[in-house]
Every structure is written in structure tokens, then in C-alpha cells.
mmCIF file with all atom_site columns, C-alpha atoms in Angstrom:
data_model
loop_
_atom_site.group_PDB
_atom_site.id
_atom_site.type_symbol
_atom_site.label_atom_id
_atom_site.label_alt_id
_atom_site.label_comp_id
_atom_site.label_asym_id
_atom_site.label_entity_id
_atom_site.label_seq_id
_atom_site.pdbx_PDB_ins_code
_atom_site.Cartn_x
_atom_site.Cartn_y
_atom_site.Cartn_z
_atom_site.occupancy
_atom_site.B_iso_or_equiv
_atom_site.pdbx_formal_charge
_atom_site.auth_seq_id
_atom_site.auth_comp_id
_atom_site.auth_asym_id
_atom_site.auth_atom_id
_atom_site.pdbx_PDB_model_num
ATOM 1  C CA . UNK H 1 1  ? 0.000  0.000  0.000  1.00 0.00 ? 1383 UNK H CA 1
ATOM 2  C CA . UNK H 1 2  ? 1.415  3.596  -0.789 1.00 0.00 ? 1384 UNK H CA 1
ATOM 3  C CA . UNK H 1 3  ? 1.674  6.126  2.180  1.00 0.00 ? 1385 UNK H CA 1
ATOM 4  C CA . UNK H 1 4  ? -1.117 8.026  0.134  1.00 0.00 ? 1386 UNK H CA 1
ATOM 5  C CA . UNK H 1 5  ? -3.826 5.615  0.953  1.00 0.00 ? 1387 UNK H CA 1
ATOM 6  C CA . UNK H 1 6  ? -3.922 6.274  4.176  1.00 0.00 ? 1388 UNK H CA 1
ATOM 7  C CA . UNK H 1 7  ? -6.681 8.124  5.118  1.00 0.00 ? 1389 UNK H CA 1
ATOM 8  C CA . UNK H 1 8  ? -6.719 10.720 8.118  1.00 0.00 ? 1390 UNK H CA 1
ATOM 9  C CA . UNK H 1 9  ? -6.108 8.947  11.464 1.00 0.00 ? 1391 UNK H CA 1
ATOM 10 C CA . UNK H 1 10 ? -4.995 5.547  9.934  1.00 0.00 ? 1392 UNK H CA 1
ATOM 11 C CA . UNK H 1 11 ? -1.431 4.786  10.662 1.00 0.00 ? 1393 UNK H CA 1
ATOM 12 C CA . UNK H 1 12 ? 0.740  2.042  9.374  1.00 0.00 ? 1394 UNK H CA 1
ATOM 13 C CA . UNK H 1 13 ? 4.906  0.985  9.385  1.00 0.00 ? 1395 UNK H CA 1
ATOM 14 C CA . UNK H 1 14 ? 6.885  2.404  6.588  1.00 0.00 ? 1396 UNK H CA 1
ATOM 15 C CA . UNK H 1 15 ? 7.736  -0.704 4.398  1.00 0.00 ? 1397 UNK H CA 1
ATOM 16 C CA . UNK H 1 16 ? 10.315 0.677  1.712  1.00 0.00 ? 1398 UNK H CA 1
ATOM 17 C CA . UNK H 1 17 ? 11.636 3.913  0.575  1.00 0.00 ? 1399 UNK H CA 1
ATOM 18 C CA . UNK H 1 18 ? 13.135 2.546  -2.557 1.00 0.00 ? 1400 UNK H CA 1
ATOM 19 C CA . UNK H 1 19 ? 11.208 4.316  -5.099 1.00 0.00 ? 1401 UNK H CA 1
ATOM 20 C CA . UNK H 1 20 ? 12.033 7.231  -4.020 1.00 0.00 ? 1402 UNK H CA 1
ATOM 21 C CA . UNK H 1 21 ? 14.450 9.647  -5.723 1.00 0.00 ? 1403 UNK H CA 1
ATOM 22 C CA . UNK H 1 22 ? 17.667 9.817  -3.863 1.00 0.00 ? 1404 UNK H CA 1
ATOM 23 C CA . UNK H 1 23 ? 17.706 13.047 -2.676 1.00 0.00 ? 1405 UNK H CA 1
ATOM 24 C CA . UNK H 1 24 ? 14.322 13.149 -1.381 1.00 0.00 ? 1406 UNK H CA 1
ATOM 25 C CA . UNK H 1 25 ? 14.947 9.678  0.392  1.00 0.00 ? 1407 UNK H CA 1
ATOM 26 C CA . UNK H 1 26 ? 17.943 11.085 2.412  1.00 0.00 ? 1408 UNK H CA 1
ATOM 27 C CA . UNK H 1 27 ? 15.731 14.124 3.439  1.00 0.00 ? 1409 UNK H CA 1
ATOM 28 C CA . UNK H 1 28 ? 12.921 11.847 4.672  1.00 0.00 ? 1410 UNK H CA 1
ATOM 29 C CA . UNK H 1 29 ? 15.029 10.212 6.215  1.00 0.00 ? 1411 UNK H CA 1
ATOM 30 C CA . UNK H 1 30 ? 17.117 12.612 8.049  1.00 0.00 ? 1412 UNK H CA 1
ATOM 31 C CA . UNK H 1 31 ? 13.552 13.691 9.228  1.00 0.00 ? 1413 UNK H CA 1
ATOM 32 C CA . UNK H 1 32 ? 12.912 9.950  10.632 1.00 0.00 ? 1414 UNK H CA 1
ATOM 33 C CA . UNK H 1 33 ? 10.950 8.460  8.039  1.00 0.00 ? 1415 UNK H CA 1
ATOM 34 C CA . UNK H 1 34 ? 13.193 5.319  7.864  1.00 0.00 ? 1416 UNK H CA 1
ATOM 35 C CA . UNK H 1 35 ? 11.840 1.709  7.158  1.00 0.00 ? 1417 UNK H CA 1
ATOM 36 C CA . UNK H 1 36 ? 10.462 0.039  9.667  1.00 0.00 ? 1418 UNK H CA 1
ATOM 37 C CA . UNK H 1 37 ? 9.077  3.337  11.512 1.00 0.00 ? 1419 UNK H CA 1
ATOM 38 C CA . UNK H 1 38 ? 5.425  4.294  12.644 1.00 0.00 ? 1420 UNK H CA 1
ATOM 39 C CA . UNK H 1 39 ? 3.894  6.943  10.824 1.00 0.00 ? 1421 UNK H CA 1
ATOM 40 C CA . UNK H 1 40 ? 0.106  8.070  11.062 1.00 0.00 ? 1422 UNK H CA 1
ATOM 41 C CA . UNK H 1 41 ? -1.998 10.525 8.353  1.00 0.00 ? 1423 UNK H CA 1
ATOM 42 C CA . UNK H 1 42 ? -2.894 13.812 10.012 1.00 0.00 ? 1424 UNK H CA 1
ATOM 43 C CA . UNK H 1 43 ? -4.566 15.437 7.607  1.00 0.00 ? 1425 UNK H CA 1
ATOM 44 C CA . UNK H 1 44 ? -4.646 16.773 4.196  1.00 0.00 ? 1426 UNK H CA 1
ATOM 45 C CA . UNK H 1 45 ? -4.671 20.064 3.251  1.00 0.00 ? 1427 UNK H CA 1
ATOM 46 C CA . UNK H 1 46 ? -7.645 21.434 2.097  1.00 0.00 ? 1428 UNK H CA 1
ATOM 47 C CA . UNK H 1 47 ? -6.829 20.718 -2.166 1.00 0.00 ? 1429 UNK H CA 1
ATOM 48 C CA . UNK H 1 48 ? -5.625 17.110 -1.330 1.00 0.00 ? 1430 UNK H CA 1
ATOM 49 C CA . UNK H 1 49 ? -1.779 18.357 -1.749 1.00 0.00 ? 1431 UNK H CA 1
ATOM 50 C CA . UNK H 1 50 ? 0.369  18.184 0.684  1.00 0.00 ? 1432 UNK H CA 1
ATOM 51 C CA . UNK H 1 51 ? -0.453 15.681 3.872  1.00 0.00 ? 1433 UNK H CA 1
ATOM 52 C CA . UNK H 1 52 ? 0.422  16.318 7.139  1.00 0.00 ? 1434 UNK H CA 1
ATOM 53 C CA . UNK H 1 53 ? 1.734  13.092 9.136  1.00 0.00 ? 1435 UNK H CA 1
ATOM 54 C CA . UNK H 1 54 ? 3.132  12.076 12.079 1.00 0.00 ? 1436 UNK H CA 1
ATOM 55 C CA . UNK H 1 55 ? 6.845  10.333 12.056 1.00 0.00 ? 1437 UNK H CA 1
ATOM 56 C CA . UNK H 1 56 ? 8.330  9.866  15.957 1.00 0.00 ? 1438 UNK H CA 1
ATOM 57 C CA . UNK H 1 57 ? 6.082  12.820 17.427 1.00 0.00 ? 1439 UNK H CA 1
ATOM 58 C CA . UNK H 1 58 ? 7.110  15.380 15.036 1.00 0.00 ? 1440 UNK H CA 1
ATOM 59 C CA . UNK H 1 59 ? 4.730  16.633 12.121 1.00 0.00 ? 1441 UNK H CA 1
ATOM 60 C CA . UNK H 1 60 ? 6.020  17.074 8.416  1.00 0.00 ? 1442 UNK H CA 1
ATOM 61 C CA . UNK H 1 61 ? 4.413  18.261 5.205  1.00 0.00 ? 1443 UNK H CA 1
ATOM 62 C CA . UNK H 1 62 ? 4.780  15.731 2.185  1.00 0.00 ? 1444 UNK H CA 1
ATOM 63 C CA . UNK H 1 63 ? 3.837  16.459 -1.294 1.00 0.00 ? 1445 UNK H CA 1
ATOM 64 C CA . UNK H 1 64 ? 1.561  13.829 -2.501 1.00 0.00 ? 1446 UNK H CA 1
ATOM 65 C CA . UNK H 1 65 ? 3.526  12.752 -5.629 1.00 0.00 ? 1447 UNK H CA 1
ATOM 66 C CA . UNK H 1 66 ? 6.503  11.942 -3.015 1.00 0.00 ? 1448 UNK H CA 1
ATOM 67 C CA . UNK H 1 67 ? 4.276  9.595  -0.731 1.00 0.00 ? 1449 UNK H CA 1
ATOM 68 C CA . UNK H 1 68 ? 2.330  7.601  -3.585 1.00 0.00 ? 1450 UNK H CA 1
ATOM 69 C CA . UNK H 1 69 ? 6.427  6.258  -3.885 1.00 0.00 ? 1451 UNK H CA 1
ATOM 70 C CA . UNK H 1 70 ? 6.539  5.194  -0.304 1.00 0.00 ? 1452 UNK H CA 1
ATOM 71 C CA . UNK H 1 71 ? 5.671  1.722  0.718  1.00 0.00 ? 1453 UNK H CA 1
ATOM 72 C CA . UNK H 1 72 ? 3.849  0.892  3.808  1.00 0.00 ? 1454 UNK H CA 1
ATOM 73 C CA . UNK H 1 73 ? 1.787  -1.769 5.728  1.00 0.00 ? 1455 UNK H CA 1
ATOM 74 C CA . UNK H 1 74 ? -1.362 -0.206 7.540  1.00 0.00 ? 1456 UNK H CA 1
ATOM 75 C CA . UNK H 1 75 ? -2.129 -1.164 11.163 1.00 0.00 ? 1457 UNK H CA 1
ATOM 76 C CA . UNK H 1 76 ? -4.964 -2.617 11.842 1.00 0.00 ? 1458 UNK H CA 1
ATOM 77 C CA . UNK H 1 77 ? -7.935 -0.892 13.419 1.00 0.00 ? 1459 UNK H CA 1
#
């Protein structure tokens, strides 16, 4: 599942970051979004571009066309 099919308040583990770009990937994850780490879906902003989410208490801004390339694994409910 891609980080952008999470919806608001669903959370899930990052899976991969491979299809990222490499300079994007080391930002992420120099911010903490590194495999294998807890992330949750705050909310979008109000055109659907960019979400807000929640890596290791701290809040970042990602354009959508960057998380449709991350892999994750939602938690269940």
C-alpha cells in the first residue's frame, strides 16, 4: 500500500523507501521516516496536496507525488 492511501487517522509501518528519488529519500530520512518506523496521516490540506503526518512525534508536510512512492503496511484498526 502507498503512504497516500492512508486516510486521516490511519497509521501504518513504513515498508520501503526505494522508489524514491535519492535526494528526497535522504531528506525523509534525516527527518525519521526510515523503514520500519510508525507513521500516522494527520490530515490533508484542504486541495488534497500536501499531507500532514506524524513520524516519531514530530509533524512534516509531504507532497503527494513523493508519498504515492513510499511503501507501507497499515495497522490494523
Amino acid at each position: 500500500m502507498k503512504l497516500s492511501e492512508l486516510k486521516p487517522g490511519m497509521s501504518g509501518r513504513v515498508i520501503s523507501l526505494s522508489n524514491v528519488p535519492t535526494l528526497p529519500r535522504k531528506r525523509l530520512m534525516a527527518m525519521g521516516l526510515l523503514p520500519d518506523t510508525d507513521v500516522s496521516i494527520v490530515r490533508y490540506a484542504p486541495m488534497g496536496d500536501p499531507l500532514q503526518l506524524r513520524v516519531r512525534g514530530c509533524d512534516i508536510a509531504l507532497r503527494l507525488s513523493l508519498a504515492e512512492q513510499v511503501e507501507v503496511s497499515p495497522h490494523e484498526q
